[in-house]
CSV table of C-alpha atoms in Angstrom, one decimal:
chain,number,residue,atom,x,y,z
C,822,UNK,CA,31.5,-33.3,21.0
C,823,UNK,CA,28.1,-34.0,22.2
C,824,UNK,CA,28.2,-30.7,23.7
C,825,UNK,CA,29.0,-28.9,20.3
C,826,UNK,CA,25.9,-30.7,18.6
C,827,UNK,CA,23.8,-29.9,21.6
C,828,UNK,CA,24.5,-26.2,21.1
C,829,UNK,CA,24.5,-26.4,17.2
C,830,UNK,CA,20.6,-28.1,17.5
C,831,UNK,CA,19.8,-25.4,20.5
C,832,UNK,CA,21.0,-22.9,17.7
C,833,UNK,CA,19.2,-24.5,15.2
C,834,UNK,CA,16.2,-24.4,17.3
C,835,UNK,CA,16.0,-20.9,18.1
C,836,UNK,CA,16.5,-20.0,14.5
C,837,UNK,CA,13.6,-22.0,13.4
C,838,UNK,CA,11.2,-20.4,16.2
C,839,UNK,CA,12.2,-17.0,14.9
C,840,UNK,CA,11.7,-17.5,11.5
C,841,UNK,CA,8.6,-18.9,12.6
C,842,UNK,CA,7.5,-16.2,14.8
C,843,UNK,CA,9.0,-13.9,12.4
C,844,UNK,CA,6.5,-14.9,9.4
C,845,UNK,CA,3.0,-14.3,10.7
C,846,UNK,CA,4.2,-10.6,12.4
C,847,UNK,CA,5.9,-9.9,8.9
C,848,UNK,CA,2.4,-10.7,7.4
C,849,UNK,CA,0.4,-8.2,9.6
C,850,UNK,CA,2.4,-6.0,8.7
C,851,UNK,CA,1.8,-6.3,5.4
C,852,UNK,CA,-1.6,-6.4,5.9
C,853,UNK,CA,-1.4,-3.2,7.6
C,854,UNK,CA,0.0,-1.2,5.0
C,855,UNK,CA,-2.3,-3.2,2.1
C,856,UNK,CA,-4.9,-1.2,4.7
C,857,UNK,CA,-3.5,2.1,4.7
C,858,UNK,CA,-2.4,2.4,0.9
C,859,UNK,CA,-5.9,1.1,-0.3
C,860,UNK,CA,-7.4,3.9,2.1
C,861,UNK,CA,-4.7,6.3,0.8
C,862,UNK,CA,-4.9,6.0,-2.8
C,863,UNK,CA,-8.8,6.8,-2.7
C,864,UNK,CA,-7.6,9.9,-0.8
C,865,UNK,CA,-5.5,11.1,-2.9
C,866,UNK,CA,-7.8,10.3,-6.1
C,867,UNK,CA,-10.9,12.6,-4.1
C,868,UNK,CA,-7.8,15.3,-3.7
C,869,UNK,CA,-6.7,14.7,-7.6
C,870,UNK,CA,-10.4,15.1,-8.6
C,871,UNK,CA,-11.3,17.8,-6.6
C,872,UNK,CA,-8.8,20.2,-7.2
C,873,UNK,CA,-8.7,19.7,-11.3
C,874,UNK,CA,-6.0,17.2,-12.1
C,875,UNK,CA,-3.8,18.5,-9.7
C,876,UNK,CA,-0.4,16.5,-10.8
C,877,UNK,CA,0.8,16.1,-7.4
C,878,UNK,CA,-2.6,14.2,-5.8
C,879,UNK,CA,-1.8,12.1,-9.2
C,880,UNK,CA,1.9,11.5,-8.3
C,881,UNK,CA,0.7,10.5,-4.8
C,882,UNK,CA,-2.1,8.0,-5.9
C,883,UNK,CA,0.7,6.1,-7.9
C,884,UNK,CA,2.6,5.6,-4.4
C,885,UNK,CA,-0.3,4.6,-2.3
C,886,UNK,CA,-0.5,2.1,-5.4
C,887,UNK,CA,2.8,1.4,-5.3
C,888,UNK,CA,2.9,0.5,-1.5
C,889,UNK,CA,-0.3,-1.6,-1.9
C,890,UNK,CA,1.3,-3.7,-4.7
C,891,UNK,CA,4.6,-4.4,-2.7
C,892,UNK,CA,3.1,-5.3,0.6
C,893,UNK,CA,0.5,-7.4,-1.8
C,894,UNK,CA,3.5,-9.2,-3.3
C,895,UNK,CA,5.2,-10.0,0.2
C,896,UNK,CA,2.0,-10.9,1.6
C,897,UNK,CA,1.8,-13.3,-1.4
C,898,UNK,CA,4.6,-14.9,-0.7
C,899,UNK,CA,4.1,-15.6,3.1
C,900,UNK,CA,0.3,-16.9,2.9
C,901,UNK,CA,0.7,-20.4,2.0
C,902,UNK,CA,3.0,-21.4,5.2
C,903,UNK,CA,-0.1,-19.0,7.3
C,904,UNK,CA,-2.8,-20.6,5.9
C,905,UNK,CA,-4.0,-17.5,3.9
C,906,UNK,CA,-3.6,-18.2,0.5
C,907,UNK,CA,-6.9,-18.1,-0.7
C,908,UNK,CA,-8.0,-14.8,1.0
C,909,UNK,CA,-4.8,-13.0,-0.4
C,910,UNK,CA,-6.0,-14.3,-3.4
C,911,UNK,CA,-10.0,-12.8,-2.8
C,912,UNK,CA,-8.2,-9.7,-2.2
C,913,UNK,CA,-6.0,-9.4,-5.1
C,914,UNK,CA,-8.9,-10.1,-7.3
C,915,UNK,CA,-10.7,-7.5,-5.8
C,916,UNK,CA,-7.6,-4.8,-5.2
C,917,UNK,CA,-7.5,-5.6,-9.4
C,918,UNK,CA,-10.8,-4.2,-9.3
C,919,UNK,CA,-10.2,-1.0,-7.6
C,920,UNK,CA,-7.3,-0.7,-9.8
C,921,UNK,CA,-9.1,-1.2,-13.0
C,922,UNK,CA,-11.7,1.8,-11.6
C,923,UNK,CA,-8.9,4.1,-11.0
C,924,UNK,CA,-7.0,3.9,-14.4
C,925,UNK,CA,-10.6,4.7,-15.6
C,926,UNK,CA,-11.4,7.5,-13.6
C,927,UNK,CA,-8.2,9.2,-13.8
C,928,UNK,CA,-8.0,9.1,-17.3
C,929,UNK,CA,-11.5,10.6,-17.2
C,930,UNK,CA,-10.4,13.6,-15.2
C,931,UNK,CA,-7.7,13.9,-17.4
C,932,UNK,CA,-9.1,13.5,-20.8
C,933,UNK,CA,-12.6,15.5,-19.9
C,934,UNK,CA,-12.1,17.0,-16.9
C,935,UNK,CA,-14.6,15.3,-14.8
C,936,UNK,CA,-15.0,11.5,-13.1
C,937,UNK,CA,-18.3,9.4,-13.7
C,938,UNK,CA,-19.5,9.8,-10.4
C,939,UNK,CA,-20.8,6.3,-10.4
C,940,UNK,CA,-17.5,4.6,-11.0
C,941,UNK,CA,-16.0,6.9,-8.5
C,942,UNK,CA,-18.3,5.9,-6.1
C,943,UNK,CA,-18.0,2.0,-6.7
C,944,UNK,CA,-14.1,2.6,-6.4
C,945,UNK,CA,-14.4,3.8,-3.3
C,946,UNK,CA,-17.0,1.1,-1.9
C,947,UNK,CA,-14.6,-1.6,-3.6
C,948,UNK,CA,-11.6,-0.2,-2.0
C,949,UNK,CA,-13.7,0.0,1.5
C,950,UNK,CA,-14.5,-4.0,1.1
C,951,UNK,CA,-11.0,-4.4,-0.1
C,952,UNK,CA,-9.8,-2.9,3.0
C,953,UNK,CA,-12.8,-5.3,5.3
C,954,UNK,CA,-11.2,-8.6,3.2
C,955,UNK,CA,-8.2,-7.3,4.9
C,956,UNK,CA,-8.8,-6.6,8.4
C,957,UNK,CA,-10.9,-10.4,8.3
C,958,UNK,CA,-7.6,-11.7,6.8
C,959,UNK,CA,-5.6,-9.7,9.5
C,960,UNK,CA,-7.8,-11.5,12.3
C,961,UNK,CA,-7.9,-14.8,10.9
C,962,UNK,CA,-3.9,-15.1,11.1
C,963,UNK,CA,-4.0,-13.6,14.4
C,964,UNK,CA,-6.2,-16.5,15.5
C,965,UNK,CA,-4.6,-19.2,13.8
C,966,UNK,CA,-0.7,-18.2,14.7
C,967,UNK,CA,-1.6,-17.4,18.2
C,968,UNK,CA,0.9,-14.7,17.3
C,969,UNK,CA,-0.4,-10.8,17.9
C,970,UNK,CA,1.4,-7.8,18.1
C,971,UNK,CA,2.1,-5.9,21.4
C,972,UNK,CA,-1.0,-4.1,22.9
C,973,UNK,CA,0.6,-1.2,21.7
C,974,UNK,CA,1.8,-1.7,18.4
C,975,UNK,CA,-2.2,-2.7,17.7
C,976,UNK,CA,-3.4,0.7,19.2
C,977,UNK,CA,-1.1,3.1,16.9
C,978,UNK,CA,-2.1,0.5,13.9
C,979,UNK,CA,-6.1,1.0,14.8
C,980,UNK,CA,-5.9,4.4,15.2
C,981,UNK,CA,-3.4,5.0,11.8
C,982,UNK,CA,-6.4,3.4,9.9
C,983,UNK,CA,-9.2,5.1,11.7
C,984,UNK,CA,-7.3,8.1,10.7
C,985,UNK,CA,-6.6,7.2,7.2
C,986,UNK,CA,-10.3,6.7,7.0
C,987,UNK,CA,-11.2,10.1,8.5
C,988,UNK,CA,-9.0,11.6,6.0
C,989,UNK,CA,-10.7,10.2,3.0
C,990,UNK,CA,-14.1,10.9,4.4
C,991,UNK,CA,-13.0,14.6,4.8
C,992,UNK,CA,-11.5,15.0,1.3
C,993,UNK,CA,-14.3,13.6,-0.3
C,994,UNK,CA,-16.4,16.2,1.5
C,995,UNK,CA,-14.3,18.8,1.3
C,996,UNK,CA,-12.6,18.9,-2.3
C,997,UNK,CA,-16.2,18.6,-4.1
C,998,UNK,CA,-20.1,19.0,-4.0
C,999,UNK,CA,-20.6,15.5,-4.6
C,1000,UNK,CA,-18.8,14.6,-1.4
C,1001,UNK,CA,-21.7,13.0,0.0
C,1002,UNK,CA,-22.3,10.3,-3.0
C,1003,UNK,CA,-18.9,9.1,-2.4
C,1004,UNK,CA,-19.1,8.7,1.0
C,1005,UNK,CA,-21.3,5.3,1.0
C,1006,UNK,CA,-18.4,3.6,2.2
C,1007,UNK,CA,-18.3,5.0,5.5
C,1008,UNK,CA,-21.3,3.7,8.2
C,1009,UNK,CA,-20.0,6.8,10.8
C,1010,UNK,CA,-20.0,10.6,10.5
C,1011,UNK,CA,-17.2,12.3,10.4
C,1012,UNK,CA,-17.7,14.2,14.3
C,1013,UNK,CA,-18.1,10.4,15.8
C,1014,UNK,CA,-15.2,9.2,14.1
C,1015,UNK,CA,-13.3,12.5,15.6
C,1016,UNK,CA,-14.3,11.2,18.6
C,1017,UNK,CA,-13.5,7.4,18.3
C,1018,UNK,CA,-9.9,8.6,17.3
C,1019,UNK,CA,-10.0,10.7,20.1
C,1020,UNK,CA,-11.1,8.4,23.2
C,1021,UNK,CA,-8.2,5.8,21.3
C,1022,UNK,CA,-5.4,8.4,21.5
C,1023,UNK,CA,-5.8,8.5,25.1
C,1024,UNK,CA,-6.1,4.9,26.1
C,1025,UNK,CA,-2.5,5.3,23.2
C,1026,UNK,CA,-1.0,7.6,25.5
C,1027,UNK,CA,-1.7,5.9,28.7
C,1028,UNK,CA,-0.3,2.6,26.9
C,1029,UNK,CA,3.0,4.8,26.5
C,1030,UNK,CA,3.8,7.3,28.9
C,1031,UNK,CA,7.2,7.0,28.8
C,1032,UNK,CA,10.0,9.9,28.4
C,1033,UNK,CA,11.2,8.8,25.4
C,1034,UNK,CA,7.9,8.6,23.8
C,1035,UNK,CA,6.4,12.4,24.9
C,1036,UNK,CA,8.0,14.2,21.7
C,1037,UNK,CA,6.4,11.4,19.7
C,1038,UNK,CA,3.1,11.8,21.7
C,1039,UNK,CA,3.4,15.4,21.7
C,1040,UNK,CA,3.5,15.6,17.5
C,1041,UNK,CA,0.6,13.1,17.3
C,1042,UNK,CA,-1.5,15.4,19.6
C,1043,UNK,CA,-0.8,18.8,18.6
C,1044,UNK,CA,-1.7,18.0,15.0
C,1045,UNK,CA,-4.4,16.4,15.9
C,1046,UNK,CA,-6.4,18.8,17.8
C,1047,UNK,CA,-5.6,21.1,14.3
C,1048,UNK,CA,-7.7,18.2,12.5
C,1049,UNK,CA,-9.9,17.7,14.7
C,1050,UNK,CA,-11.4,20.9,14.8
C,1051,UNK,CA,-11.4,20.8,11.1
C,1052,UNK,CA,-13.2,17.1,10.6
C,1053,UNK,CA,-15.9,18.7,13.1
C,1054,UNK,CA,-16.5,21.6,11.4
C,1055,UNK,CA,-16.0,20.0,7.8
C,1056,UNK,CA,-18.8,22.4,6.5
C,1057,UNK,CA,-16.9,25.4,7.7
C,1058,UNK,CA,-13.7,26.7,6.0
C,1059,UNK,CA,-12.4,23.1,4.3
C,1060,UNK,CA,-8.9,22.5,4.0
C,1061,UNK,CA,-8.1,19.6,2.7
C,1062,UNK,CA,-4.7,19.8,1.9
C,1063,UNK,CA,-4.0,20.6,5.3
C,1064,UNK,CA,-5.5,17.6,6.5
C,1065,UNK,CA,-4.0,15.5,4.0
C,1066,UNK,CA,-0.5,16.3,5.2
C,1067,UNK,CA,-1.2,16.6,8.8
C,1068,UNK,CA,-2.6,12.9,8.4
C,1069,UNK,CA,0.4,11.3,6.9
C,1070,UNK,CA,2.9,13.0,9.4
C,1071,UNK,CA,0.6,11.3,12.0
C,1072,UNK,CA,0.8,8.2,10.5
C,1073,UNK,CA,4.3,8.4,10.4
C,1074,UNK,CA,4.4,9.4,14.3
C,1075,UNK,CA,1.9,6.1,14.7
C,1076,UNK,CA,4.5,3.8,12.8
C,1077,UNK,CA,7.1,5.1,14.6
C,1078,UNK,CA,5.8,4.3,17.9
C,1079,UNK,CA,4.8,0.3,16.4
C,1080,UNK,CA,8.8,-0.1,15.7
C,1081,UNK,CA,9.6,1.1,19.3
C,1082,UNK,CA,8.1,-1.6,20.9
């Protein structure tokens, strides 16, 4: 008998330190993606501005919105027992902000053809502090848990953001003339930021070199060196669109590789 209740409290146990364990990772990860849909969303508004309205940049800013709001709402839930609660709630206030800008803008585009470049340029600055509230809030739980993600799971997320953030710097440049008034979020030119993303995706694939993670590795670097020629020679030829898509399959390569380990 005492056996039974000895196993039934080991049980017990182990279920509580999962769940434990289980509630700061499932918050980074939700922090992540709050990261990569803000970043995203401003993307795809530069692409829905610059190329007149096009419906399908619109259709694609309402799922970067979309994914913002959902991870927003889990992240919601899980702050209180991390100690987060009022950061989540800094963000929000602020994500409501960028959201408020964007149902403006968009409905400027549509209903005259043209954003105020101002507000365009404070939605893009307030998504880019957004985005800082969140990488703080992201190293504040890391610290306080004591719980991080494998080496290499935080590699492929660094590196999805850095390229989420060379995206938008590119389509800001590269779908309009007033590129450069948007682009006061960003501290780093485009060519360094090539090769910060570069030097990382080496130190990615020495973290992995495994056989079952070449194809993956493979992808990531074969559409990269397309982009990266690109993002160096923004001035030269644009194409935008290209790098839009080339950028989310990488992200999907990079999020794949974070579930594998």
């Amino acid at each position: 008998m005492k056996t039974a209740i000895n196993l039934i409290r080991i049980g017990a146990f182990l279920l509580f330190s999962q769940a434990v364990m289980a509630t700061p990772q499932q918050l980074l990860t939700d922090l992540q993606h709050m990261r990569l849909a803000a970043t995203n969303a401003i993307t795809n508004f530069y692409m829905f501005s610059g190329l007149d309205a096009d419906s399908k940049y619109e259709r694609r800013i309402d799922v970067a919105l979309g994914k913002f709001n959902a991870s927003l709402a889990s992240a919601r839930e899980l702050a209180a027992v991390n100690s987060l609660g009022d950061d989540i709630a800094a963000i929000e206030a602020e994500w409501n902000s960028v959201s408020d800008l964007m149902t403006t803008n968009r409905n400027d585009m549509l209903n005259q053809g043209f954003p105020n470049v101002r507000l365009v340029d404070e939605m893009g600055r307030t998504s880019a502090e957004v985005v800082d509230k969140i990488s703080k809030a992201y190293d504040k739980l890391q610290q306080s848990s004591g719980i991080r993600p494998s080496p290499v799971v935080e590699k492929a997320r660094d590196l999805a953001l850095l390229m989420e953030e060379i995206t938008s710097q590119y389509a800001a440049r590269g779908t309009t003339n007033l590129g450069q008034v948007f682009m006061g979020s960003y501290e780093r030119t485009l060519t360094d930021m090539a090769d910060d993303f570069h030097q990382q995706l080496q130190a990615l694939e020495e973290m992995v070199r495994q056989g079952q993670n070449d194809v993956l590795m493979n992808n990531v670097n074969s559409k990269w060196r397309f982009m990266e020629e690109r993002i160096k020679n923004y001035n030269e030829n644009t194409v935008p669109f290209l790098v839009v898509s080339y950028n989310d399959r990488i992200i999907e390569h990079l999020e794949e590789l974070e579930r594998r380990f």
